[in-house]
CSV table of C-alpha atoms and ligand atoms in Angstrom, one decimal:
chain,number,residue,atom,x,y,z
A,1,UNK,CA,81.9,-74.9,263.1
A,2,UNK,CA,85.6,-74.7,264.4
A,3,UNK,CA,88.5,-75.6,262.7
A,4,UNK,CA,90.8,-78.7,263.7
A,5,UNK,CA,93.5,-77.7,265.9
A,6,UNK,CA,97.1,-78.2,264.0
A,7,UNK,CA,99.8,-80.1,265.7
A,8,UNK,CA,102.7,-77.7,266.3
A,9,UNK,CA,105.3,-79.4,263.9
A,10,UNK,CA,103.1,-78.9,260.7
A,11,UNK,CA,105.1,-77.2,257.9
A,12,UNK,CA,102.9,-74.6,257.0
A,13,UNK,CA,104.6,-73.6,254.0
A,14,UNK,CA,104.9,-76.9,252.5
A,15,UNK,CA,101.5,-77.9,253.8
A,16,UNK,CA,99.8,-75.3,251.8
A,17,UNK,CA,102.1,-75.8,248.7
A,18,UNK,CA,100.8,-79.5,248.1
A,19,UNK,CA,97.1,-78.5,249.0
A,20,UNK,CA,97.7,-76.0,246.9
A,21,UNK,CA,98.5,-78.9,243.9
A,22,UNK,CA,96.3,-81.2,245.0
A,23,UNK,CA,93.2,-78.6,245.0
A,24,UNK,CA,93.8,-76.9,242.1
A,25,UNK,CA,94.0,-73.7,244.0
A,26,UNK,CA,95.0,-70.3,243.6
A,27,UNK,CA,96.7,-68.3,246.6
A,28,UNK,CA,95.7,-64.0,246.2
A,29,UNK,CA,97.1,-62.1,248.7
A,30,UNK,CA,96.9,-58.4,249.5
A,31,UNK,CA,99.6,-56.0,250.3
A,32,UNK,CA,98.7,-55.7,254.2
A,33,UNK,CA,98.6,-59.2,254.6
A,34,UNK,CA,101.7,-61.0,257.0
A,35,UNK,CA,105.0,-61.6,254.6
A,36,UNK,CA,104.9,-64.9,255.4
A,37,UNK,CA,101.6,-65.2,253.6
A,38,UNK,CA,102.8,-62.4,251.1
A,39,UNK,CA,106.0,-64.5,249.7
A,40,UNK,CA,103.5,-67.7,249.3
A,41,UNK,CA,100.6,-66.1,247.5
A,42,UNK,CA,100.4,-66.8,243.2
A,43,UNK,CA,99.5,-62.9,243.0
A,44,UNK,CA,99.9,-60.3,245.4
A,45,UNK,CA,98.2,-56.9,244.7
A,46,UNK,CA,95.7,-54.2,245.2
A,47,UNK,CA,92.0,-54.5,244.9
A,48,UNK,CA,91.6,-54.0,241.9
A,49,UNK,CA,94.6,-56.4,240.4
A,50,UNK,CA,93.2,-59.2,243.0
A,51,UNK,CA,89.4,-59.1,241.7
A,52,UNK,CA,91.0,-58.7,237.8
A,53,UNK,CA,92.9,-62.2,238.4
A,54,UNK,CA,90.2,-63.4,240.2
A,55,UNK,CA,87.9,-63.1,237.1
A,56,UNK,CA,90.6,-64.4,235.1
A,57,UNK,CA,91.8,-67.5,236.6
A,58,UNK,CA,91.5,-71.0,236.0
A,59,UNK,CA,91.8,-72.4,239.3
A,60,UNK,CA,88.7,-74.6,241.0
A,61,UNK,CA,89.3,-73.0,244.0
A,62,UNK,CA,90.3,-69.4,245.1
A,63,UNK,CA,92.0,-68.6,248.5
A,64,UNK,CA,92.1,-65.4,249.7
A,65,UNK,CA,94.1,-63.5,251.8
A,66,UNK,CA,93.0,-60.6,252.4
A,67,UNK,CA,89.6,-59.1,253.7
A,68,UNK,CA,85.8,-60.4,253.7
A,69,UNK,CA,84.7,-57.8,251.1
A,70,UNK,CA,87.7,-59.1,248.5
A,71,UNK,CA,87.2,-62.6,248.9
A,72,UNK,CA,83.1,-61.5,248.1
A,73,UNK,CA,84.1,-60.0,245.2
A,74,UNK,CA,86.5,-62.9,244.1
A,75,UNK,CA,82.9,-64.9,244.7
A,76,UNK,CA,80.7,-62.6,243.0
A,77,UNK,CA,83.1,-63.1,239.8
A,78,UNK,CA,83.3,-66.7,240.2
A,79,UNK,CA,79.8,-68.3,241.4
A,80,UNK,CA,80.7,-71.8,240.4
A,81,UNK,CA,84.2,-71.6,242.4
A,82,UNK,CA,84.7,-72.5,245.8
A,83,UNK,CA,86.2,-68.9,248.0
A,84,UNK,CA,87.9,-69.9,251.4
A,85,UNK,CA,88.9,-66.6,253.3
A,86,UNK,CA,91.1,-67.6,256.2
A,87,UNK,CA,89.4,-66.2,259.0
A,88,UNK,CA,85.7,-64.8,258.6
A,89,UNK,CA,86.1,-61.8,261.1
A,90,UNK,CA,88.6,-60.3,259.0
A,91,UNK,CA,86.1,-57.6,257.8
A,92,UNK,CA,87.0,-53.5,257.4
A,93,UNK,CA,86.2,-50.6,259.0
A,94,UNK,CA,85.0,-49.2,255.6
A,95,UNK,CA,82.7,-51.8,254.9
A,96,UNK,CA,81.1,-51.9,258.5
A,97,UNK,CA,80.5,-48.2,258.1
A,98,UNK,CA,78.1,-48.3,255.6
A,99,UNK,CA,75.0,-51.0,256.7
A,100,UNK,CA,73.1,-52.4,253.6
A,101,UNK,CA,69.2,-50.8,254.7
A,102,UNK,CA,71.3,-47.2,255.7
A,103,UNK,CA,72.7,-47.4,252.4
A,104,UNK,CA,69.7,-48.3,250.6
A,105,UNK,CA,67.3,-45.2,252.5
A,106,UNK,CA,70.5,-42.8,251.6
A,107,UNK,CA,70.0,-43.6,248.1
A,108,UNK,CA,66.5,-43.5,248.0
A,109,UNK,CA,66.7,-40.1,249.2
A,110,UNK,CA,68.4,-39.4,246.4
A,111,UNK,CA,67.1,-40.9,243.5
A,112,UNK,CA,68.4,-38.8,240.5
A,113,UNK,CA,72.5,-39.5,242.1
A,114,UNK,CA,74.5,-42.1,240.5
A,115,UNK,CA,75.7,-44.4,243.1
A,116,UNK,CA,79.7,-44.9,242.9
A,117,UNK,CA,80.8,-47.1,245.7
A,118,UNK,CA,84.5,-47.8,247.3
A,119,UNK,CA,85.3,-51.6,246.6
A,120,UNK,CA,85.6,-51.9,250.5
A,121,UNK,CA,81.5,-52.4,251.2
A,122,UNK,CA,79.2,-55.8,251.6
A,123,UNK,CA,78.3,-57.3,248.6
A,124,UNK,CA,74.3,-56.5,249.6
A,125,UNK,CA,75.6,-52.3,249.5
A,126,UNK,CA,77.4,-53.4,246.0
A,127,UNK,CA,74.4,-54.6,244.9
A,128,UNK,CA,72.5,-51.2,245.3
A,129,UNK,CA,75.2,-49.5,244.0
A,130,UNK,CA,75.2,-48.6,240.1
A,131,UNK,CA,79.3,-48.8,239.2
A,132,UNK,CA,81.9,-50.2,242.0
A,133,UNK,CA,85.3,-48.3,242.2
A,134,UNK,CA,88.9,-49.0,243.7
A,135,UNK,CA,91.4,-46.5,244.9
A,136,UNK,CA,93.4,-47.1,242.0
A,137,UNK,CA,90.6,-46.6,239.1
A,138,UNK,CA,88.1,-44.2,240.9
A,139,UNK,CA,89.7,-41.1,239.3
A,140,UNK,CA,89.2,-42.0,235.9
A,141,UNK,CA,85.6,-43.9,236.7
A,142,UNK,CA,84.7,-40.5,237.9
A,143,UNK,CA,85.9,-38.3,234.9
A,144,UNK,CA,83.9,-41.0,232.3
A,145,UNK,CA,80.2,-39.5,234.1
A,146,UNK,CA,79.0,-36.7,232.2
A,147,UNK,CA,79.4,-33.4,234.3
A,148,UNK,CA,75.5,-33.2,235.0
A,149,UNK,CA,74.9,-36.2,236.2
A,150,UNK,CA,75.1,-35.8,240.2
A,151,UNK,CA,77.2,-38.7,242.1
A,152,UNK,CA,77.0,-40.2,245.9
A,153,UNK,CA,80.3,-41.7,246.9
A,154,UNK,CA,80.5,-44.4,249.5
A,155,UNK,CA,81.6,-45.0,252.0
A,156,UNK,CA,85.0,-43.6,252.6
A,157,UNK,CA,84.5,-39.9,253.2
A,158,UNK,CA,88.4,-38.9,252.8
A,159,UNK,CA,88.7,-41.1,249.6
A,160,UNK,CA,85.6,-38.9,248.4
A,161,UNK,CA,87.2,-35.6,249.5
A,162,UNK,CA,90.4,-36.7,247.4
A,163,UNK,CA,88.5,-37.4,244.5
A,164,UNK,CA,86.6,-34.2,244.5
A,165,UNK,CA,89.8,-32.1,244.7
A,166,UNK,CA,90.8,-34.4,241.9
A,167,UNK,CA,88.0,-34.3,239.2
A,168,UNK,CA,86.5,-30.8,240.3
A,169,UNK,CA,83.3,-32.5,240.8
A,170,UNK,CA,80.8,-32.1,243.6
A,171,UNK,CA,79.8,-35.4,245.2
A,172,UNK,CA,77.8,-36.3,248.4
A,173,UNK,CA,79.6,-38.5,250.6
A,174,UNK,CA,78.9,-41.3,252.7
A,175,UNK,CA,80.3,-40.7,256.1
A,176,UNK,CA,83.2,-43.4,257.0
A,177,UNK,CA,86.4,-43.7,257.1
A,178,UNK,CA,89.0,-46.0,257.7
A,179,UNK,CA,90.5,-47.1,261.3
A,180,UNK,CA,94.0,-47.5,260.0
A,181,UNK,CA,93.9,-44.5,257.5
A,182,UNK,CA,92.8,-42.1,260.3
A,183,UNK,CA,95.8,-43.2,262.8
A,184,UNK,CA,98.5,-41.2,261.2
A,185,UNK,CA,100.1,-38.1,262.8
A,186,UNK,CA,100.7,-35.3,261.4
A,187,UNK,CA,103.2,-34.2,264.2
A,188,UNK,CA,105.1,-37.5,264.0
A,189,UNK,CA,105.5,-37.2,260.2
A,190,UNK,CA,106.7,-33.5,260.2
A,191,UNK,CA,109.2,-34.7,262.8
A,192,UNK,CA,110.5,-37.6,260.3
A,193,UNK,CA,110.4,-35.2,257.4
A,194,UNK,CA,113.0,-33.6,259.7
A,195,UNK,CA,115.1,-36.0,260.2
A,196,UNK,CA,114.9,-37.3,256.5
A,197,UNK,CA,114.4,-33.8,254.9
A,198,UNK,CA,115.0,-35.5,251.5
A,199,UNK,CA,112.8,-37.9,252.0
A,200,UNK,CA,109.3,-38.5,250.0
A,201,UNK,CA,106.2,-38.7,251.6
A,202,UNK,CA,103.6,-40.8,249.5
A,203,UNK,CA,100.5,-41.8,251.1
A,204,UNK,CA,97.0,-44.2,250.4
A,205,UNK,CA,93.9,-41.7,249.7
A,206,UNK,CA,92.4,-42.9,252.6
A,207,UNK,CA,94.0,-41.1,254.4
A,208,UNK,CA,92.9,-37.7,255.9
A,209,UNK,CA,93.3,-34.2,254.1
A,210,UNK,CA,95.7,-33.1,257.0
A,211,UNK,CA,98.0,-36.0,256.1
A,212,UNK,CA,97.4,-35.8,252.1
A,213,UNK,CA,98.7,-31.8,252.2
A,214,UNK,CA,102.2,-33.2,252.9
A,215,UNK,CA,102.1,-36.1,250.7
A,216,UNK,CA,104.4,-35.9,247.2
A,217,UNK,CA,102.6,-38.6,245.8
A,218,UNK,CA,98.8,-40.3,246.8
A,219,UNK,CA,98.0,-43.5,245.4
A,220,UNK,CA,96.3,-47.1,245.6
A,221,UNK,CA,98.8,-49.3,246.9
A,222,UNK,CA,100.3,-50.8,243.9
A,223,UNK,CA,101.1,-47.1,242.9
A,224,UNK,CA,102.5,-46.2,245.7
A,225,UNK,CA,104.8,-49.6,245.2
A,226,UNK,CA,105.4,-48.5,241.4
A,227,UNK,CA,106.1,-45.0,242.5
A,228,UNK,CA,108.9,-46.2,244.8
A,229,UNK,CA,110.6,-48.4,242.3
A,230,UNK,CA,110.1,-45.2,239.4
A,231,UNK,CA,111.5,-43.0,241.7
A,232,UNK,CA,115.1,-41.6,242.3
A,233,UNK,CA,114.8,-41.3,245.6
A,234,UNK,CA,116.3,-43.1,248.5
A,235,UNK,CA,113.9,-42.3,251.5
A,236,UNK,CA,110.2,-42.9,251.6
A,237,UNK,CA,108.2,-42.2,254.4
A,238,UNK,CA,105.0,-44.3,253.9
A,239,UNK,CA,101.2,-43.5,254.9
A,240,UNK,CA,99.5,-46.6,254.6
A,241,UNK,CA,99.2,-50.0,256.4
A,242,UNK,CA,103.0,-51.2,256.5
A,243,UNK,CA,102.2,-54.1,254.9
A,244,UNK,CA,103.1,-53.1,251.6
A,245,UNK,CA,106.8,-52.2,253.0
A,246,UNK,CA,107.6,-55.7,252.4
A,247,UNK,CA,107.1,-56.0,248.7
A,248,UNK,CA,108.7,-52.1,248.6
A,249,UNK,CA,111.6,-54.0,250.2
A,250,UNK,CA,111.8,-57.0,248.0
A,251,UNK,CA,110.9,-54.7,244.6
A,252,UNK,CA,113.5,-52.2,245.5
A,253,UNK,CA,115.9,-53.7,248.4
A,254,UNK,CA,118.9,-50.5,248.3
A,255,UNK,CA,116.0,-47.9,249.6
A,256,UNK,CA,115.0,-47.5,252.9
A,257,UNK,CA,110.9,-47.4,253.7
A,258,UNK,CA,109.9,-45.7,256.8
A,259,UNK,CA,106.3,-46.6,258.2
A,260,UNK,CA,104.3,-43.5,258.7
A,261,UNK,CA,103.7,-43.7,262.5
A,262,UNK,CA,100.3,-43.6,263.9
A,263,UNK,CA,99.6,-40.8,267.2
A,264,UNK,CA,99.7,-42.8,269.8
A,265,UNK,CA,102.6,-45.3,270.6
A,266,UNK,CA,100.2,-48.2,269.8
A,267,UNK,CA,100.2,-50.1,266.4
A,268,UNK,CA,97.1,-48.9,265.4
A,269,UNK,CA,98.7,-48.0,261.4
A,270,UNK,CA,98.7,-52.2,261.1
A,271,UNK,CA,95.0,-53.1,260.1
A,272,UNK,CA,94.0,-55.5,262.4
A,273,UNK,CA,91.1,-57.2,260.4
A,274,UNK,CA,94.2,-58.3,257.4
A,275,UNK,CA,96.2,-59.2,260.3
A,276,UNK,CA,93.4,-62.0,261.7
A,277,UNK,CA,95.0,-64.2,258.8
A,278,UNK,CA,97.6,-66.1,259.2
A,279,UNK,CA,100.0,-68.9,258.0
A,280,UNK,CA,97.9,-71.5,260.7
A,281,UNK,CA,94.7,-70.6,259.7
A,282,UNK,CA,95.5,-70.5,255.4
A,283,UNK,CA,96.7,-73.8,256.0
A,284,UNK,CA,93.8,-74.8,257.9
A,285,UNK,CA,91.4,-73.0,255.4
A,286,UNK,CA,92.8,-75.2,252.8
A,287,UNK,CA,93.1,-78.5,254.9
A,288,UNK,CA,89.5,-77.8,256.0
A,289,UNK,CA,87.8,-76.1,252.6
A,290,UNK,CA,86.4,-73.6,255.0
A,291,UNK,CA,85.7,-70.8,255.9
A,292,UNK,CA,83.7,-70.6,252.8
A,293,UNK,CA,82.4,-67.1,251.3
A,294,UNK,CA,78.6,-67.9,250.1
A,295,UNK,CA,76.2,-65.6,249.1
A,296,UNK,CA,72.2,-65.6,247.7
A,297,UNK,CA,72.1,-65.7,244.3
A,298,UNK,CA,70.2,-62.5,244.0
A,299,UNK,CA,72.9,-61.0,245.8
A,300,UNK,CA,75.4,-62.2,243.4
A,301,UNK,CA,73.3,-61.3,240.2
A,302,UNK,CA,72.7,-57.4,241.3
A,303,UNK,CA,76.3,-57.2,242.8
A,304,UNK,CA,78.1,-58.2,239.9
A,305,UNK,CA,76.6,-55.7,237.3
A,306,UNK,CA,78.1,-52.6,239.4
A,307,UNK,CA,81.7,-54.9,239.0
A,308,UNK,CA,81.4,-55.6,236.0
A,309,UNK,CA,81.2,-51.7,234.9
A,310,UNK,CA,83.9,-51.4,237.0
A,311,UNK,CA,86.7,-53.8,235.3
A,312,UNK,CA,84.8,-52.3,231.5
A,313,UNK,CA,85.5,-48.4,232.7
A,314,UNK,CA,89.0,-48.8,234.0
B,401,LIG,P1,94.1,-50.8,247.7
B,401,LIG,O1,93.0,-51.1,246.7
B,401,LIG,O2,94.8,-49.6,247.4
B,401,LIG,O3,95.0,-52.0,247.8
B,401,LIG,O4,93.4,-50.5,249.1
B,401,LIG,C1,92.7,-51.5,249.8
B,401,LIG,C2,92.5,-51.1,251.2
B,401,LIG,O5,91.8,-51.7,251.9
B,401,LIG,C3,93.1,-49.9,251.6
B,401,LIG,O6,92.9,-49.8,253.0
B,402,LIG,FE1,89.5,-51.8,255.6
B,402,LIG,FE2,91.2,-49.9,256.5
B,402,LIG,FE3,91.8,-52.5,256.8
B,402,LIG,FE4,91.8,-51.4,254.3
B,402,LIG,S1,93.2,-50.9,256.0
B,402,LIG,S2,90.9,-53.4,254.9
B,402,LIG,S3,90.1,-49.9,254.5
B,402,LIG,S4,90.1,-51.4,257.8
């Protein structure tokens, strides 16, 4: 089904703050999303802050900006509560990477591995999985599993990598990766580390090995935003989706945030699945009450244990 068209003179912005009122709704954006959406939400985080607030609130209905697998989550943690994501195309790379019956023959091949999967995956791969990780707890998820106990990570091969350098631990990787993560030059960066030779390079773990190596700090995204604003420095040059620029901005307006630039003169570094949302279609999500998020029950019984280790372990 389609959603209503919008006359042209609609105030988004004060559209979606009475709905907002009037449905008892909560507004949980993530760092890529548009500003616009960013300076509305009632939270704005990472993945792991978003699903965390979204166990925790009391709102009847959750709206989220963000990406299909976050607003599943937000569902998974909230059964009873209506989810309305935007615009249901606005999937991930990640997720689409790793197919549900792929997944499950990878672990059956396996069967003594512990299955530690990326946050960014279906909620049917979640619910084969045995403890759900984001970028920002993985590291110390990881370092909780005794030292004999072998570990597949999925899906996001460079996050894996990372993590391996990281904890000294062997894993076997799923093979994906990220289509914003893996845009980045190398060449491009050197040449800005040039012209801002005192600048820091801090970059998302997605990201590949040959862009990590220069990086001075690698973190989720509300790390890197908490590393800018510990930080003395003045110049960052930034290696994720620029999205998160504009709360750097806000959080710390007197420094100046330079978007790591992808290797072609496109603007591939913006990820266009967070980018599908937008001020029209939150309003019309909320006007409308859908696109709704549902998913089986048995879906939402085996996907939520693998979360629910997640929140207890980090
Ligand atoms: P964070 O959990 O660091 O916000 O990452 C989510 C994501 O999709 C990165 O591409
Ligand atoms: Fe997925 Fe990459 Fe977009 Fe994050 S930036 S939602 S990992 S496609």
């Amino acid at each position: 089904m389609v959603n209503s068209i919008v006359s042209i003179d609609v105030d988004f912005e004060a559209e979606i703050k009475r709905l907002k009122k009037e449905m008892n709704a909560v507004i949980l954006a993530h760092y890529y999303q548009e500003s616009e959406i960013q300076d509305l939400a009632d939270v704005v985080g990472d993945s792991l802050e978003l699903a965390r607030k979204a166990k925790t609130t009391n709102a009847d209905v959750i709206v989220f900006a963000g990406v299909h697998f976050m607003a599943e989550t937000a569902k998974i943690l909230n059964p009873n509560k209506q989810v309305l994501l935007p615009d249901l195309d606005a999937g991930c790379s990640l997720a689409d990477s790793c197919p549900a019956p792929l997944f499950k023959s990878f672990r059956e091949k396996n069967l003594n591995h512990l299955a530690i999967t990326y946050i960014n995956c279906s909620a049917e791969v979640k619910a084969l999985s045995d403890i759900i990780c984001t970028s920002s707890n993985a590291e110390k998820i990881i370092n909780q599993i005794p030292n004999d106990q072998p570990i597949l990570f999925s899906p996001d091969r460079n996050l894996g990598k990372y993590l391996m350098k990281k904890t000294g631990r062997q894993m076997l990787l799923w093979d994906g990766s990220c289509i914003v993560h893996e845009t980045f030059s190398e060449r491009k960066i050197i040449d800005l580390k040039t012209q801002y030779p005192d600048a820091k390079i801090i970059a998302h773990p997605e990201c590949e090995e040959a862009i990590l190596m220069h990086a001075d700090f690698i973190g989720s995204t509300s790390k890197l935003l908490k590393f800018v604003v510990d930080d003395s420095g003045k110049n960052f040059i930034v290696a994720t989706e620029p999205g998160i620029i504009h709360q750097m901005e806000k959080t710390v307006p007197g420094k100046n945030f330079i978007a790591a630039p992808p290797e072609k003169n496109c603007s591939c570094n913006e990820c266009p699945y967070m980018k599908l949302n937008t001020l029209e279609k939150l309003y019309l999500c909320m006007k409308d009450r859908r696109p709704e998020i549902i998913l089986p029950e048995d879906i939402i019984e085996k996907s939520l244990k693998p979360i629910v280790r997640m929140l207890e372990m980090s």
